[in-house]
Amino acid sequence: MTRMTRRSFLEGVAATGAAALTQPACAASRPAPAGAAVARRAPAPLVIASANGWRGAARPDDPAPRQSAVETALALLGDAEVAAGKYGLLEAVVAGVGVVEDDPEDHSVGLGGLPNEEGVVQLDAAVMFGPTHQAGAVAALENIQNPARAAMYVLRYTDHALIVGPGAYRFARAFGMPHAELLTEEARKMWLYWKQRANERDDWLTPPDEQVEESVRRAYSGGTIHLSALDAQGDLAAATTTSGLSYKISGRVGDSPLVGAGLFCDNDVGAAGATGRGEEVIVNCGAYAVVAAMRRGLEPKDACLETLKEVAEKARRRGLFQDGKPSFGLSFYALRKDGAYGSAAMFEGGTFAVADAATGAGRHEPCAWLYDR
Ligand code: ASP
Protein backbone atom coordinates (compact mmCIF):
# COMPACT_ATOMS: atom_id res chain seq x y z
CA MET A 1 0.00 0.00 0.00
CA THR A 2 1.44 3.38 -0.91
CA ARG A 3 1.60 6.16 1.60
CA MET A 4 -0.03 9.42 0.53
CA THR A 5 2.29 12.34 1.10
CA ARG A 6 1.73 15.92 0.05
CA ARG A 7 4.32 15.37 -2.67
CA SER A 8 2.73 12.21 -4.10
CA PHE A 9 -0.68 13.86 -3.86
CA LEU A 10 0.50 16.86 -5.87
CA GLU A 11 2.27 14.62 -8.39
CA GLY A 12 -0.91 12.54 -8.78
CA VAL A 13 -2.88 15.63 -9.58
CA ALA A 14 -0.31 16.80 -12.11
CA ALA A 15 -0.13 13.38 -13.77
CA THR A 16 -3.84 13.40 -14.53
CA GLY A 17 -3.66 16.84 -16.04
CA ALA A 18 -5.83 18.43 -13.35
CA ALA A 19 -5.36 22.17 -13.03
CA ALA A 20 -6.87 22.59 -9.58
CA LEU A 21 -3.81 23.60 -7.69
CA THR A 22 -2.94 26.55 -9.86
CA GLN A 23 -6.23 28.32 -9.40
CA PRO A 24 -6.71 30.80 -6.56
CA ALA A 25 -9.43 30.24 -4.00
CA CYS A 26 -12.61 31.88 -5.18
CA ALA A 27 -13.90 34.01 -2.33
CA ALA A 28 -16.96 35.04 -4.32
CA SER A 29 -18.07 31.40 -4.52
CA ARG A 30 -18.49 31.30 -0.75
CA PRO A 31 -21.87 32.80 0.03
CA ALA A 32 -22.43 34.40 3.41
CA PRO A 33 -23.67 31.88 5.99
CA ALA A 34 -27.41 31.83 6.51
CA GLY A 35 -29.82 29.88 8.66
CA ALA A 36 -30.16 28.98 12.30
CA ALA A 37 -27.56 26.21 12.22
CA VAL A 38 -24.68 28.39 11.11
CA ALA A 39 -21.96 30.10 13.14
CA ARG A 40 -20.31 33.30 11.99
CA ARG A 41 -16.81 32.53 13.29
CA ALA A 42 -14.25 30.76 11.09
CA PRO A 43 -14.21 27.07 12.06
CA ALA A 44 -11.10 24.93 12.40
CA PRO A 45 -10.70 22.22 9.73
CA LEU A 46 -12.48 19.02 10.65
CA VAL A 47 -13.09 15.68 8.96
CA ILE A 48 -15.62 12.99 9.86
CA ALA A 49 -16.17 9.60 8.26
CA SER A 50 -17.72 6.19 8.73
CA ALA A 51 -15.75 3.96 11.12
CA ASN A 52 -13.46 2.60 8.39
CA GLY A 53 -12.16 6.17 7.96
CA TRP A 54 -9.78 5.56 10.87
CA ARG A 55 -7.79 2.40 11.54
CA GLY A 56 -6.67 2.91 15.09
CA ALA A 57 -3.57 4.45 16.57
CA ALA A 58 -0.16 3.45 15.25
CA ARG A 59 1.30 0.46 17.11
CA PRO A 60 4.99 0.48 18.06
CA ASP A 61 5.55 -2.71 16.02
CA ASP A 62 3.93 -1.29 12.86
CA PRO A 63 6.47 -1.40 10.00
CA ALA A 64 4.92 1.75 8.53
CA PRO A 65 2.54 4.34 9.96
CA ARG A 66 -1.06 3.34 9.38
CA GLN A 67 -2.70 5.75 7.03
CA SER A 68 -6.30 6.67 7.60
CA ALA A 69 -8.85 8.48 5.48
CA VAL A 70 -9.67 11.18 8.04
CA GLU A 71 -6.03 11.96 8.84
CA THR A 72 -5.05 12.03 5.17
CA ALA A 73 -7.86 14.45 4.32
CA LEU A 74 -7.14 16.64 7.34
CA ALA A 75 -3.41 16.81 6.60
CA LEU A 76 -4.11 17.93 3.05
CA LEU A 77 -6.58 20.56 4.27
CA GLY A 78 -3.76 21.97 6.38
CA ASP A 79 -1.43 22.22 3.40
CA ALA A 80 -1.31 25.80 2.14
CA GLU A 81 -0.73 24.83 -1.48
CA VAL A 82 -3.59 22.34 -1.51
CA ALA A 83 -5.91 24.71 0.35
CA ALA A 84 -5.21 27.48 -2.16
CA GLY A 85 -6.54 25.45 -5.09
CA LYS A 86 -10.12 26.13 -6.06
CA TYR A 87 -10.95 22.45 -5.57
CA GLY A 88 -8.30 21.78 -2.91
CA LEU A 89 -10.94 20.87 -0.33
CA LEU A 90 -12.46 18.34 -2.72
CA GLU A 91 -9.03 16.93 -3.60
CA ALA A 92 -8.41 16.40 0.12
CA VAL A 93 -11.72 14.54 0.52
CA VAL A 94 -11.03 12.35 -2.53
CA ALA A 95 -7.49 11.56 -1.34
CA GLY A 96 -8.94 10.66 2.08
CA VAL A 97 -11.43 8.09 0.81
CA GLY A 98 -8.77 6.90 -1.65
CA VAL A 99 -6.88 5.40 1.30
CA VAL A 100 -9.76 2.98 1.86
CA GLU A 101 -10.38 2.42 -1.86
CA ASP A 102 -6.72 1.32 -2.10
CA ASP A 103 -6.92 -1.03 0.90
CA PRO A 104 -7.39 -4.66 -0.23
CA GLU A 105 -8.39 -5.64 3.30
CA ASP A 106 -11.51 -3.47 3.28
CA HIS A 107 -14.00 -5.64 1.43
CA SER A 108 -16.57 -2.89 1.03
CA VAL A 109 -14.78 -0.36 -1.17
CA GLY A 110 -12.48 -0.23 -4.22
CA LEU A 111 -9.69 -2.81 -4.43
CA GLY A 112 -10.77 -5.97 -2.58
CA GLY A 113 -14.44 -4.93 -2.59
CA LEU A 114 -16.80 -7.90 -2.70
CA PRO A 115 -18.20 -8.51 -6.19
CA ASN A 116 -21.73 -8.84 -7.51
CA GLU A 117 -23.45 -12.21 -7.92
CA GLU A 118 -21.50 -12.81 -11.14
CA GLY A 119 -18.15 -12.29 -9.41
CA VAL A 120 -17.59 -8.85 -10.94
CA VAL A 121 -16.63 -5.88 -8.74
CA GLN A 122 -18.89 -2.93 -9.58
CA LEU A 123 -18.24 0.33 -7.74
CA ASP A 124 -20.40 3.36 -6.96
CA ALA A 125 -19.16 6.77 -5.77
CA ALA A 126 -20.19 10.40 -5.57
CA VAL A 127 -18.61 13.66 -4.48
CA MET A 128 -20.16 17.00 -3.71
CA PHE A 129 -18.45 20.39 -3.45
CA GLY A 130 -20.16 23.00 -1.31
CA PRO A 131 -18.75 26.30 -2.61
CA THR A 132 -20.11 25.76 -6.14
CA HIS A 133 -22.89 23.31 -5.20
CA GLN A 134 -21.63 20.84 -7.80
CA ALA A 135 -21.85 17.06 -7.70
CA GLY A 136 -20.19 14.28 -9.67
CA ALA A 137 -20.84 10.56 -9.53
CA VAL A 138 -20.13 7.21 -11.17
CA ALA A 139 -22.08 3.98 -10.76
CA ALA A 140 -21.67 0.30 -11.68
CA LEU A 141 -18.09 1.17 -12.60
CA GLU A 142 -15.72 -1.76 -13.25
CA ASN A 143 -11.91 -1.98 -13.22
CA ILE A 144 -11.22 1.49 -11.84
CA GLN A 145 -9.78 1.42 -8.31
CA ASN A 146 -10.62 4.99 -7.27
CA PRO A 147 -14.23 5.71 -8.25
CA ALA A 148 -14.40 8.81 -6.02
CA ARG A 149 -11.63 10.37 -8.13
CA ALA A 150 -13.55 9.47 -11.30
CA ALA A 151 -16.61 11.11 -9.70
CA MET A 152 -14.54 14.21 -9.05
CA TYR A 153 -13.56 14.34 -12.72
CA VAL A 154 -17.27 14.19 -13.63
CA LEU A 155 -17.82 17.16 -11.33
CA ARG A 156 -14.89 19.20 -12.54
CA TYR A 157 -14.62 18.41 -16.22
CA THR A 158 -18.16 17.72 -17.45
CA ASP A 159 -21.57 19.29 -17.45
CA HIS A 160 -23.07 16.07 -16.03
CA ALA A 161 -23.63 14.77 -12.53
CA LEU A 162 -23.67 10.96 -12.98
CA ILE A 163 -22.05 8.60 -15.49
CA VAL A 164 -22.58 4.82 -15.26
CA GLY A 165 -21.32 1.46 -16.47
CA PRO A 166 -18.98 1.06 -19.45
CA GLY A 167 -19.31 4.78 -20.22
CA ALA A 168 -17.99 5.59 -16.76
CA TYR A 169 -15.05 3.21 -17.32
CA ARG A 170 -14.14 4.84 -20.63
CA PHE A 171 -14.54 8.27 -19.03
CA ALA A 172 -12.13 7.38 -16.22
CA ARG A 173 -9.64 5.90 -18.71
CA ALA A 174 -9.79 9.14 -20.72
CA PHE A 175 -8.44 10.90 -17.63
CA GLY A 176 -5.55 8.47 -17.37
CA MET A 177 -6.97 6.33 -14.58
CA PRO A 178 -5.41 2.85 -14.85
CA HIS A 179 -7.34 -0.33 -15.66
CA ALA A 180 -7.22 -2.41 -12.48
CA GLU A 181 -8.19 -5.96 -11.52
CA LEU A 182 -10.17 -5.31 -8.33
CA LEU A 183 -11.16 -8.85 -7.35
CA THR A 184 -8.55 -9.96 -4.82
CA GLU A 185 -7.94 -13.64 -4.07
CA GLU A 186 -9.66 -13.35 -0.70
CA ALA A 187 -12.68 -11.57 -2.18
CA ARG A 188 -12.90 -14.20 -4.95
CA LYS A 189 -12.88 -17.01 -2.37
CA MET A 190 -15.56 -15.23 -0.31
CA TRP A 191 -17.73 -14.85 -3.40
CA LEU A 192 -17.21 -18.51 -4.39
CA TYR A 193 -18.10 -19.67 -0.88
CA TRP A 194 -21.27 -17.55 -1.01
CA LYS A 195 -22.14 -19.04 -4.41
CA GLN A 196 -21.54 -22.60 -3.24
CA ARG A 197 -23.91 -22.06 -0.33
CA ALA A 198 -26.49 -19.80 -1.96
CA ASN A 199 -28.89 -22.45 -3.18
CA GLU A 200 -29.29 -25.99 -1.86
CA ARG A 201 -30.94 -27.15 -5.07
CA ASP A 202 -28.30 -26.10 -7.59
CA ASP A 203 -25.28 -28.13 -8.76
CA TRP A 204 -22.67 -26.40 -6.61
CA LEU A 205 -21.50 -28.61 -3.76
CA THR A 206 -21.03 -26.85 -0.43
CA PRO A 207 -17.53 -27.44 1.01
CA PRO A 208 -17.37 -28.51 4.66
CA ASP A 209 -16.63 -25.53 6.94
CA GLU A 210 -13.29 -26.93 8.11
CA GLN A 211 -11.99 -26.80 4.53
CA VAL A 212 -12.68 -23.07 4.24
CA GLU A 213 -10.49 -20.41 5.85
CA GLU A 214 -12.24 -18.46 8.59
CA SER A 215 -11.66 -15.12 6.87
CA VAL A 216 -13.47 -16.49 3.81
CA ARG A 217 -16.42 -17.73 5.86
CA ARG A 218 -16.94 -14.28 7.39
CA ALA A 219 -20.42 -13.00 6.64
CA TYR A 220 -20.15 -9.66 4.90
CA SER A 221 -23.15 -7.95 3.42
CA GLY A 222 -22.06 -4.40 2.71
CA GLY A 223 -19.96 -1.47 3.73
CA THR A 224 -18.94 1.88 2.34
CA ILE A 225 -16.88 4.89 3.29
CA HIS A 226 -18.54 8.25 3.64
CA LEU A 227 -16.31 11.25 4.47
CA SER A 228 -17.28 14.91 4.98
CA ALA A 229 -14.81 17.76 5.51
CA LEU A 230 -14.94 21.37 6.63
CA ASP A 231 -12.04 23.68 5.83
CA ALA A 232 -10.77 26.80 7.57
CA GLN A 233 -12.94 29.00 5.32
CA GLY A 234 -16.08 27.21 6.47
CA ASP A 235 -16.53 25.43 3.15
CA LEU A 236 -17.78 21.85 2.95
CA ALA A 237 -17.24 18.86 0.68
CA ALA A 238 -18.21 15.22 0.88
CA ALA A 239 -17.60 11.85 -0.76
CA THR A 240 -19.18 8.41 -0.51
CA THR A 241 -17.59 5.40 -2.21
CA THR A 242 -18.47 1.71 -2.11
CA SER A 243 -18.55 -1.68 -3.79
CA GLY A 244 -22.18 -1.77 -2.69
CA LEU A 245 -24.07 -4.72 -1.31
CA SER A 246 -22.06 -7.88 -1.70
CA TYR A 247 -23.29 -10.34 -4.32
CA LYS A 248 -25.85 -7.84 -5.59
CA ILE A 249 -27.61 -8.33 -8.91
CA SER A 250 -25.33 -7.12 -11.70
CA GLY A 251 -26.01 -3.45 -12.44
CA ARG A 252 -27.62 -2.74 -9.08
CA VAL A 253 -26.86 0.80 -7.95
CA GLY A 254 -27.12 1.72 -4.29
CA ASP A 255 -27.50 5.02 -2.48
CA SER A 256 -23.80 5.96 -2.43
CA PRO A 257 -23.59 7.58 -5.90
CA LEU A 258 -27.00 9.24 -5.64
CA VAL A 259 -26.91 12.86 -4.56
CA GLY A 260 -29.38 13.41 -1.73
CA ALA A 261 -29.28 9.73 -0.76
CA GLY A 262 -25.73 8.54 0.03
CA LEU A 263 -24.44 12.08 0.47
CA PHE A 264 -25.52 15.69 0.37
CA CYS A 265 -23.76 18.95 0.99
CA ASP A 266 -25.23 22.43 1.31
CA ASN A 267 -22.46 24.94 1.89
CA ASP A 268 -24.79 27.19 3.90
CA VAL A 269 -25.80 24.42 6.31
CA GLY A 270 -23.74 21.24 6.42
CA ALA A 271 -22.85 17.92 4.84
CA ALA A 272 -24.19 14.42 5.48
CA GLY A 273 -23.73 10.88 4.28
CA ALA A 274 -25.00 7.35 4.79
CA THR A 275 -23.75 3.80 5.04
CA GLY A 276 -25.86 0.68 5.28
CA ARG A 277 -28.82 -0.64 3.31
CA GLY A 278 -28.90 1.71 0.36
CA GLU A 279 -32.43 0.90 -0.80
CA GLU A 280 -33.86 2.44 2.40
CA VAL A 281 -31.64 5.51 2.07
CA ILE A 282 -32.76 6.03 -1.53
CA VAL A 283 -36.50 5.93 -0.84
CA ASN A 284 -36.10 8.38 2.05
CA CYS A 285 -33.60 10.80 0.41
CA GLY A 286 -31.49 10.08 3.49
CA ALA A 287 -28.55 12.49 3.36
CA TYR A 288 -30.75 15.30 2.06
CA ALA A 289 -33.14 14.74 4.96
CA VAL A 290 -30.29 14.98 7.46
CA VAL A 291 -29.07 18.29 6.01
CA ALA A 292 -32.65 19.60 5.87
CA ALA A 293 -33.07 18.74 9.55
CA MET A 294 -29.89 20.66 10.39
CA ARG A 295 -31.24 23.60 8.40
CA ARG A 296 -34.30 23.53 10.67
CA GLY A 297 -31.96 23.87 13.64
CA LEU A 298 -31.45 20.29 14.81
CA GLU A 299 -28.07 19.31 16.20
CA PRO A 300 -26.18 16.99 13.80
CA LYS A 301 -26.71 13.88 15.94
CA ASP A 302 -30.40 14.66 16.33
CA ALA A 303 -30.74 15.27 12.59
CA CYS A 304 -29.32 11.77 12.03
CA LEU A 305 -31.65 10.24 14.63
CA GLU A 306 -34.72 11.98 13.25
CA THR A 307 -33.94 10.68 9.77
CA LEU A 308 -33.33 7.15 11.07
CA LYS A 309 -36.73 7.24 12.79
CA GLU A 310 -38.36 8.22 9.53
CA VAL A 311 -36.56 5.42 7.67
CA ALA A 312 -37.55 2.90 10.35
CA GLU A 313 -41.18 3.98 10.32
CA LYS A 314 -41.42 3.65 6.55
CA ALA A 315 -39.63 0.28 6.65
CA ARG A 316 -42.16 -1.00 9.20
CA ARG A 317 -44.95 -0.33 6.70
CA ARG A 318 -43.19 -2.50 4.16
CA GLY A 319 -42.60 -5.32 6.59
CA LEU A 320 -38.85 -4.83 6.85
CA PHE A 321 -39.13 -5.45 10.57
CA GLN A 322 -38.22 -8.38 12.79
CA ASP A 323 -38.95 -8.60 16.53
CA GLY A 324 -40.05 -4.96 16.56
CA LYS A 325 -36.84 -3.68 14.96
CA PRO A 326 -35.75 -2.91 11.42
CA SER A 327 -34.20 -5.91 9.71
CA PHE A 328 -31.27 -3.90 8.33
CA GLY A 329 -28.45 -1.65 9.52
CA LEU A 330 -28.01 1.98 8.58
CA SER A 331 -25.90 4.91 9.80
CA PHE A 332 -25.92 8.62 9.08
CA TYR A 333 -23.05 11.09 9.55
CA ALA A 334 -23.52 14.85 9.77
CA LEU A 335 -21.10 17.78 9.80
CA ARG A 336 -22.46 21.27 10.29
CA LYS A 337 -20.93 24.42 8.87
CA ASP A 338 -19.88 25.66 12.32
CA GLY A 339 -17.90 22.47 13.02
CA ALA A 340 -20.54 20.69 15.10
CA TYR A 341 -20.85 17.04 14.06
CA GLY A 342 -22.51 13.78 14.98
CA SER A 343 -23.59 10.37 13.81
CA ALA A 344 -26.36 7.92 14.58
CA ALA A 345 -26.86 4.28 13.70
CA MET A 346 -29.96 2.13 13.62
CA PHE A 347 -28.44 -0.19 16.25
CA GLU A 348 -26.37 0.26 19.37
CA GLY A 349 -22.60 -0.22 19.17
CA GLY A 350 -21.59 1.77 16.09
CA THR A 351 -18.68 4.17 15.90
CA PHE A 352 -17.55 6.82 13.45
CA ALA A 353 -14.21 8.44 12.67
CA VAL A 354 -13.17 12.02 13.41
CA ALA A 355 -9.98 14.03 12.89
CA ASP A 356 -9.70 17.65 13.91
CA ALA A 357 -7.03 20.30 13.78
CA ALA A 358 -6.43 20.24 17.56
CA THR A 359 -4.37 17.05 17.34
CA GLY A 360 -4.32 16.19 13.65
CA ALA A 361 -4.94 12.62 14.76
CA GLY A 362 -7.93 10.40 14.10
CA ARG A 363 -10.19 8.79 16.68
CA HIS A 364 -13.41 6.85 16.92
CA GLU A 365 -16.45 8.26 18.65
CA PRO A 366 -19.63 6.34 19.48
CA CYS A 367 -22.68 6.80 17.27
CA ALA A 368 -26.02 7.56 18.89
CA TRP A 369 -28.54 4.80 18.15
CA LEU A 370 -32.20 4.13 17.76
CA TYR A 371 -32.53 0.47 18.79
CA ASP A 372 -30.71 -1.64 21.36
CA ARG A 373 -29.24 -4.81 19.92
N1 ASP B 1 -24.95 1.80 1.17
C1 ASP B 1 -24.27 0.79 0.41
C2 ASP B 1 -25.16 0.36 -0.71
O1 ASP B 1 -26.33 0.16 -0.49
C3 ASP B 1 -23.87 -0.43 1.19
C4 ASP B 1 -23.38 -0.22 2.59
O2 ASP B 1 -23.03 0.88 2.98
O3 ASP B 1 -23.34 -1.22 3.35
O4 ASP B 1 -24.66 0.15 -1.80
Short mmCIF file of C-alpha atoms in Angstrom, two decimals, residues 39 61 76 83 124 134 189 207 225 239 324:
data_model
loop_
_atom_site.label_atom_id
_atom_site.label_comp_id
_atom_site.label_asym_id
_atom_site.label_seq_id
_atom_site.Cartn_x
_atom_site.Cartn_y
_atom_site.Cartn_z
CA ALA A 39 -21.96 30.10 13.14
CA ASP A 61 5.55 -2.71 16.02
CA LEU A 76 -4.11 17.93 3.05
CA ALA A 83 -5.91 24.71 0.35
CA ASP A 124 -20.40 3.36 -6.96
CA GLN A 134 -21.63 20.84 -7.80
CA LYS A 189 -12.88 -17.01 -2.37
CA PRO A 207 -17.53 -27.44 1.01
CA ILE A 225 -16.88 4.89 3.29
CA ALA A 239 -17.60 11.85 -0.76
CA GLY A 324 -40.05 -4.96 16.56
#
